[in-house]
Amino acid sequence: MAGTETTHTGLKDLLRYVAMRSPFYQKLFEKNKILIQDINTPEDLKNIPFTEKEDLQNFTNEFICVPKHKLIDYVTTSGTTGKPVTLALTDADLERLALNEYNSFKTAGIGEEDIIQLMTTVDRRFMAGLAYFLGARKLGAGIVRVGNGLPELQWDTISNIEPTVIICVPSFVLHLIAYAEANNIDYKKSSIKKIICIGEAIRNSDFTLNTLGKKITQKWDVSLYSTYASSEMATAFTECEAFRGGHLQSDLLISEIIDENGNPAKAGEAGELVITTLGVEGMPLIRFKTGDMCIAHTEICSCGRESLRLSPVLGRKKQMIKYKGTSLYPNAIYDILETIDQVKNYQVEVSTNSNGTDEIQIHLGVNEKTKIKEEDILNTFRAKLRVAPRLNFLSPEEVNQLLQPKNSRKPIKFIDRREHNTLL
């Protein structure tokens, strides 16, 4: 298959490139006696050790493969599992980033006739907003750079410019709907046809809409598309119109799903996503462990694409909670909270108790006049997760302050205060 041949060629090019230019991989290859001529296919990558997040944090400059004057853009990860990492991009990397998002938009059925409203920041060293802008520009679509928040400005822009697509965090869509309803805006007759959802899951592992996705579509007849990426991979997995997982761009990325022992996960089982970047010039990565838990799907999609597809991210490996004998990820907690109409916003906090085990406390934003019984919420958790967390009732304004600390680029819904972890 042509795609497989492209991947093999890209892998060989990558190995030659890092062997010549990357101080980090030069040392890694030498230490582990790795001969790049022995690695010819993605399956051969198992002979190369994983690259960890800590490697990027501790040896950032050793990953840079070009002279400093060739680095023209710098982005910083959000630091969800430790201190943020700064990644440097060349002009060629920005072209690759544009191609990636161009492909993603095409996968979601978006074309040059569309107008895309960006409800994401392009500043604060944020890669995603820049990627969407570059991809839309390459696509030839119209672009409206509004940024995040500000429902009044968002609706004013929609009314005046009539975009067909918006890109935003899906929970913000509920704020848009609430604002429209409160201000007599007929959002159901707006120009918006599609929403590209970032940063939060809208589907379950079986691809059905989760609570958040249902709450949006029950109110608004729009098509929701999931897209998943990270700054390190500089590549997105985006859903097609079949809504059966995000498609791999095999010319830009090699993906692996590994079990807890570092071996390939069994078909249909969840594992950690590991990526190898193809065509990156500034800071290419080999077998980088993303920390994101996913399921790979390899059957041909009904859209006709033969590429691997990723399930929604089930959670981050380091975010797994072991609570009273039950293992769960924060997404399972979010999904329950989204079903409780009286809860306006929330933050989940995990810590280590005096017994050395995980403890969960949820800060709930509830209006003072709202009638809600704590025991009813606890019973809902017991019914769905078999365990119930501690609850802390606050005003929505107080919770919003917790969600939006100074200099944060996105709401922080999960705080990990366990002894082995940091702010997430």
PDB file of C-alpha atoms in Angstrom, residues 297-404:
ATOM      1  CA  HIS A 297      -9.250   0.642  15.545  1.00  0.00           C
ATOM      2  CA  THR A 298      -7.757  -0.842  12.386  1.00  0.00           C
ATOM      3  CA  GLU A 299     -10.790  -1.951  10.353  1.00  0.00           C
ATOM      4  CA  ILE A 300     -11.577   0.091   7.240  1.00  0.00           C
ATOM      5  CA  CYS A 301     -13.805   3.059   8.071  1.00  0.00           C
ATOM      6  CA  SER A 302     -17.172   3.410   6.351  1.00  0.00           C
ATOM      7  CA  CYS A 303     -15.819   6.631   4.810  1.00  0.00           C
ATOM      8  CA  GLY A 304     -13.411   4.436   2.826  1.00  0.00           C
ATOM      9  CA  ARG A 305     -10.219   5.501   4.604  1.00  0.00           C
ATOM     10  CA  GLU A 306      -7.932   2.647   5.613  1.00  0.00           C
ATOM     11  CA  SER A 307      -5.987   4.594   8.219  1.00  0.00           C
ATOM     12  CA  LEU A 308      -5.848   3.600  11.877  1.00  0.00           C
ATOM     13  CA  ARG A 309      -8.420   5.389  14.005  1.00  0.00           C
ATOM     14  CA  LEU A 310      -8.173   6.359  17.662  1.00  0.00           C
ATOM     15  CA  SER A 311     -10.983   6.136  20.164  1.00  0.00           C
ATOM     16  CA  PRO A 312     -11.711   9.146  22.348  1.00  0.00           C
ATOM     17  CA  VAL A 313      -8.965   9.610  24.936  1.00  0.00           C
ATOM     18  CA  LEU A 314     -10.088   7.628  27.973  1.00  0.00           C
ATOM     19  CA  GLY A 315      -7.844   9.627  30.286  1.00  0.00           C
ATOM     20  CA  ARG A 316      -4.220  10.350  31.039  1.00  0.00           C
ATOM     21  CA  LYS A 317      -2.212   7.467  32.405  1.00  0.00           C
ATOM     22  CA  LYS A 318      -0.993   9.535  35.369  1.00  0.00           C
ATOM     23  CA  GLN A 319      -4.527  10.700  36.102  1.00  0.00           C
ATOM     24  CA  MET A 320      -5.881   7.229  36.851  1.00  0.00           C
ATOM     25  CA  ILE A 321      -7.524   7.230  40.273  1.00  0.00           C
ATOM     26  CA  LYS A 322      -7.716   4.162  42.505  1.00  0.00           C
ATOM     27  CA  TYR A 323     -10.511   4.967  44.916  1.00  0.00           C
ATOM     28  CA  LYS A 324     -11.925   2.449  47.404  1.00  0.00           C
ATOM     29  CA  GLY A 325     -11.023  -0.472  45.167  1.00  0.00           C
ATOM     30  CA  THR A 326     -12.292   1.141  41.964  1.00  0.00           C
ATOM     31  CA  SER A 327     -10.023   2.365  39.142  1.00  0.00           C
ATOM     32  CA  LEU A 328     -11.324   5.300  37.126  1.00  0.00           C
ATOM     33  CA  TYR A 329     -10.307   8.332  35.099  1.00  0.00           C
ATOM     34  CA  PRO A 330     -11.558  11.902  35.627  1.00  0.00           C
ATOM     35  CA  ASN A 331     -13.674  11.697  32.453  1.00  0.00           C
ATOM     36  CA  ALA A 332     -15.973   9.212  34.197  1.00  0.00           C
ATOM     37  CA  ILE A 333     -16.566  11.754  36.969  1.00  0.00           C
ATOM     38  CA  TYR A 334     -17.106  14.595  34.498  1.00  0.00           C
ATOM     39  CA  ASP A 335     -19.712  12.565  32.626  1.00  0.00           C
ATOM     40  CA  ILE A 336     -21.795  12.128  35.786  1.00  0.00           C
ATOM     41  CA  LEU A 337     -21.524  15.769  36.805  1.00  0.00           C
ATOM     42  CA  GLU A 338     -22.692  16.884  33.360  1.00  0.00           C
ATOM     43  CA  THR A 339     -26.008  15.063  33.989  1.00  0.00           C
ATOM     44  CA  ILE A 340     -26.785  17.161  37.087  1.00  0.00           C
ATOM     45  CA  ASP A 341     -28.466  20.335  35.847  1.00  0.00           C
ATOM     46  CA  GLN A 342     -28.112  22.171  39.178  1.00  0.00           C
ATOM     47  CA  VAL A 343     -24.312  21.924  38.992  1.00  0.00           C
ATOM     48  CA  LYS A 344     -23.141  24.885  36.927  1.00  0.00           C
ATOM     49  CA  ASN A 345     -19.407  24.098  37.024  1.00  0.00           C
ATOM     50  CA  TYR A 346     -16.995  21.898  38.938  1.00  0.00           C
ATOM     51  CA  GLN A 347     -13.408  20.957  39.672  1.00  0.00           C
ATOM     52  CA  VAL A 348     -12.182  17.518  40.715  1.00  0.00           C
ATOM     53  CA  GLU A 349      -9.341  17.363  43.247  1.00  0.00           C
ATOM     54  CA  VAL A 350      -7.442  14.189  44.122  1.00  0.00           C
ATOM     55  CA  SER A 351      -5.072  13.886  47.073  1.00  0.00           C
ATOM     56  CA  THR A 352      -3.371  11.228  49.198  1.00  0.00           C
ATOM     57  CA  ASN A 353      -5.122  10.511  52.508  1.00  0.00           C
ATOM     58  CA  SER A 354      -3.573   9.429  55.812  1.00  0.00           C
ATOM     59  CA  ASN A 355      -3.759   5.792  54.730  1.00  0.00           C
ATOM     60  CA  GLY A 356      -1.640   6.530  51.654  1.00  0.00           C
ATOM     61  CA  THR A 357      -4.519   5.932  49.229  1.00  0.00           C
ATOM     62  CA  ASP A 358      -6.350   8.216  46.800  1.00  0.00           C
ATOM     63  CA  GLU A 359      -9.015  10.607  48.063  1.00  0.00           C
ATOM     64  CA  ILE A 360     -11.457  12.496  45.788  1.00  0.00           C
ATOM     65  CA  GLN A 361     -13.071  15.839  46.551  1.00  0.00           C
ATOM     66  CA  ILE A 362     -15.280  17.651  44.060  1.00  0.00           C
ATOM     67  CA  HIS A 363     -15.830  21.403  44.237  1.00  0.00           C
ATOM     68  CA  LEU A 364     -19.355  22.016  42.919  1.00  0.00           C
ATOM     69  CA  GLY A 365     -20.581  25.371  41.653  1.00  0.00           C
ATOM     70  CA  VAL A 366     -24.220  25.623  42.697  1.00  0.00           C
ATOM     71  CA  ASN A 367     -26.423  28.720  42.886  1.00  0.00           C
ATOM     72  CA  GLU A 368     -27.463  29.657  46.430  1.00  0.00           C
ATOM     73  CA  LYS A 369     -31.192  29.284  45.717  1.00  0.00           C
ATOM     74  CA  THR A 370     -30.808  25.933  43.960  1.00  0.00           C
ATOM     75  CA  LYS A 371     -32.434  23.062  45.793  1.00  0.00           C
ATOM     76  CA  ILE A 372     -30.159  20.050  45.605  1.00  0.00           C
ATOM     77  CA  LYS A 373     -29.510  17.333  48.145  1.00  0.00           C
ATOM     78  CA  GLU A 374     -25.971  16.134  48.733  1.00  0.00           C
ATOM     79  CA  GLU A 375     -27.184  12.589  49.288  1.00  0.00           C
ATOM     80  CA  ASP A 376     -28.888  12.548  45.873  1.00  0.00           C
ATOM     81  CA  ILE A 377     -25.588  13.401  44.185  1.00  0.00           C
ATOM     82  CA  LEU A 378     -23.724  10.799  46.214  1.00  0.00           C
ATOM     83  CA  ASN A 379     -26.303   8.162  45.303  1.00  0.00           C
ATOM     84  CA  THR A 380     -25.856   9.013  41.632  1.00  0.00           C
ATOM     85  CA  PHE A 381     -22.120   8.369  41.973  1.00  0.00           C
ATOM     86  CA  ARG A 382     -22.711   5.135  43.872  1.00  0.00           C
ATOM     87  CA  ALA A 383     -25.093   3.912  41.183  1.00  0.00           C
ATOM     88  CA  LYS A 384     -22.766   4.654  38.276  1.00  0.00           C
ATOM     89  CA  LEU A 385     -19.257   4.271  39.738  1.00  0.00           C
ATOM     90  CA  ARG A 386     -19.964   2.194  42.875  1.00  0.00           C
ATOM     91  CA  VAL A 387     -18.130   4.794  44.975  1.00  0.00           C
ATOM     92  CA  ALA A 388     -18.947   8.319  46.171  1.00  0.00           C
ATOM     93  CA  PRO A 389     -16.471  11.222  46.531  1.00  0.00           C
ATOM     94  CA  ARG A 390     -16.461  14.056  49.075  1.00  0.00           C
ATOM     95  CA  LEU A 391     -18.383  17.125  47.944  1.00  0.00           C
ATOM     96  CA  ASN A 392     -17.648  20.795  48.567  1.00  0.00           C
ATOM     97  CA  PHE A 393     -20.460  23.191  47.623  1.00  0.00           C
ATOM     98  CA  LEU A 394     -19.370  26.634  46.402  1.00  0.00           C
ATOM     99  CA  SER A 395     -20.855  29.363  44.257  1.00  0.00           C
ATOM    100  CA  PRO A 396     -20.297  29.106  40.484  1.00  0.00           C
ATOM    101  CA  GLU A 397     -18.149  32.264  40.735  1.00  0.00           C
ATOM    102  CA  GLU A 398     -15.884  30.662  43.339  1.00  0.00           C
ATOM    103  CA  VAL A 399     -15.466  27.518  41.262  1.00  0.00           C
ATOM    104  CA  ASN A 400     -14.745  29.594  38.191  1.00  0.00           C
ATOM    105  CA  GLN A 401     -11.834  31.203  40.047  1.00  0.00           C
ATOM    106  CA  LEU A 402     -10.485  27.709  40.755  1.00  0.00           C
ATOM    107  CA  LEU A 403     -10.910  26.736  37.122  1.00  0.00           C
ATOM    108  CA  GLN A 404      -9.144  29.786  35.722  1.00  0.00           C
TER     109      GLN A 404
END
